[in-house]
Amino acid sequence: MMPARFSVFASLALVGTPMAAVPASAQDVAEGLSVMGSMRLRYEAIDGQARAGFNESDALVNLRTAILAEYRTRDVRLGVELYDSRVWADRTGTPVTTNEVNALEPVQVYVAGDIDGAFGKGTKLTLTAGRMTLNLGSRRLVAADDYRNTTNGYTGLRADIAAPGGVKATLIYTLPQVRLPDDAERLRDAKVKLDRENFGLVLWGGQLSRARTLGRAMVELTYFRLGERDAPARPTRDRSLDTFGGRIIAEPRTDAFDYEVETFYQTGSISASLAPTAARQAVSASFVHADLGYSFSGAWKPRLSVEFDRASGDKPGGKFGRFDTLYGMRRADLAPAGLYNAVARANIMTPGIRLEVAPSKRLDAFAVYRAMWLAADEDSFSTTGVRDASGRSGDFAGHQLEARVRYWLVPARLRFEFDGLLLAKGRFLRDAPNAPAGRWTRYGSFNLTASF
């Protein structure tokens, strides 16, 4: 059963202060000064925690506020976006990290400009400099996470190029922001400290795409380089990763099949531990996503799809094999973050089936079933921290059933969302040496988002 507080806080969420949605795109905003924002209030609860080291049952209240002020002329934009992310009702053993708390942070402070004809007739170059959020390509490597209570910020340069024939390119050179404070006491008190960026953590690279390359499908090529080294009082794994990838996608349309295939190969090196003298390991890791769907006509606009995701894990001896998703999102493909946060693109192999419906402009929903295995028996399963180094606990992690319902209580202004998940733990998540007790994980969240 869910904790008893679940129903109490669910009722409070329905009458509480609502929270923010993603601001409209720059193209939707007129010249001059505009201010927009959102507030999101969430109550979430879990029973039968699947991750090692945390409370078996828990609940948390999250509040995220985002305000974006932008001044636009015909070709130039100046923007500042402030994020404030806080939690309440946490206790000892509640997994509260910088994924949940980041108080009064200027995640974006940027200047952007458009240059028409920069590379010849019909081309357009957009340059952005400063602090910014990024959502690139499929968002599986570089994203501004939305389900999570905090987001990812990046400081640096971005260039977007559009050319005739549906050709687009995005190039970045950034210093990912390290969210602060990150010590437990100040974090739980939501102390204000400016996030840090420096050349000890660098992400650069880009993507090139062309529409309608294979029939109606777009083809995209990806490369990102992540370089990391220790900072004072902040030891790291000194990641030096090159990630190469390609994607083919035909977007959904009514009474037609759609599909997407994306694959990444990761190479480079990583330290065997956080110790300054740790040996270096060569990296060889991979990820693949594939889905095939069909969208039906009808009032509910149903779409049915089958999916497959596999992210490599680390096996004894040889090269380091655990795939690193860098700054990618997880919610759209795999599972919610928050108190659940057990499934991501690392040491997992999972087929699934998904049903999506949109009965009206105000209501949409989806449900997903997936079975999950470890890609490497000796590595920890995904992001649970549950591990059997001997490999004798098997490789089946469990069955996961997930659903989401969203409804605009006030169109474009106030939206309600419910997310629910049930995990039937497989042999590995029951028998591994540090596996939390219990056969089931139940997770749910109630959300109100207000946009202004």
CSV table of N, CA, C and O in Angstrom, one decimal, residues 25 32 36 200 318:
chain,number,residue,atom,x,y,z
A,25,SER,N,8.3,29.4,-27.0
A,25,SER,CA,9.6,29.6,-27.7
A,25,SER,C,9.8,31.0,-28.1
A,25,SER,O,8.8,31.8,-28.2
A,32,GLY,N,10.2,43.5,-28.1
A,32,GLY,CA,10.1,44.2,-26.8
A,32,GLY,C,10.3,43.3,-25.6
A,32,GLY,O,10.8,42.2,-25.8
A,36,MET,N,7.5,35.7,-18.7
A,36,MET,CA,6.6,34.5,-18.6
A,36,MET,C,7.2,33.6,-17.6
A,36,MET,O,8.4,33.7,-17.2
A,200,GLY,N,37.1,22.6,-15.6
A,200,GLY,CA,37.3,21.2,-15.1
A,200,GLY,C,36.2,20.3,-15.6
A,200,GLY,O,36.3,19.1,-15.5
A,318,GLY,N,39.0,-6.2,-18.9
A,318,GLY,CA,38.9,-5.5,-20.2
A,318,GLY,C,38.5,-4.1,-20.0
A,318,GLY,O,38.8,-3.4,-19.0
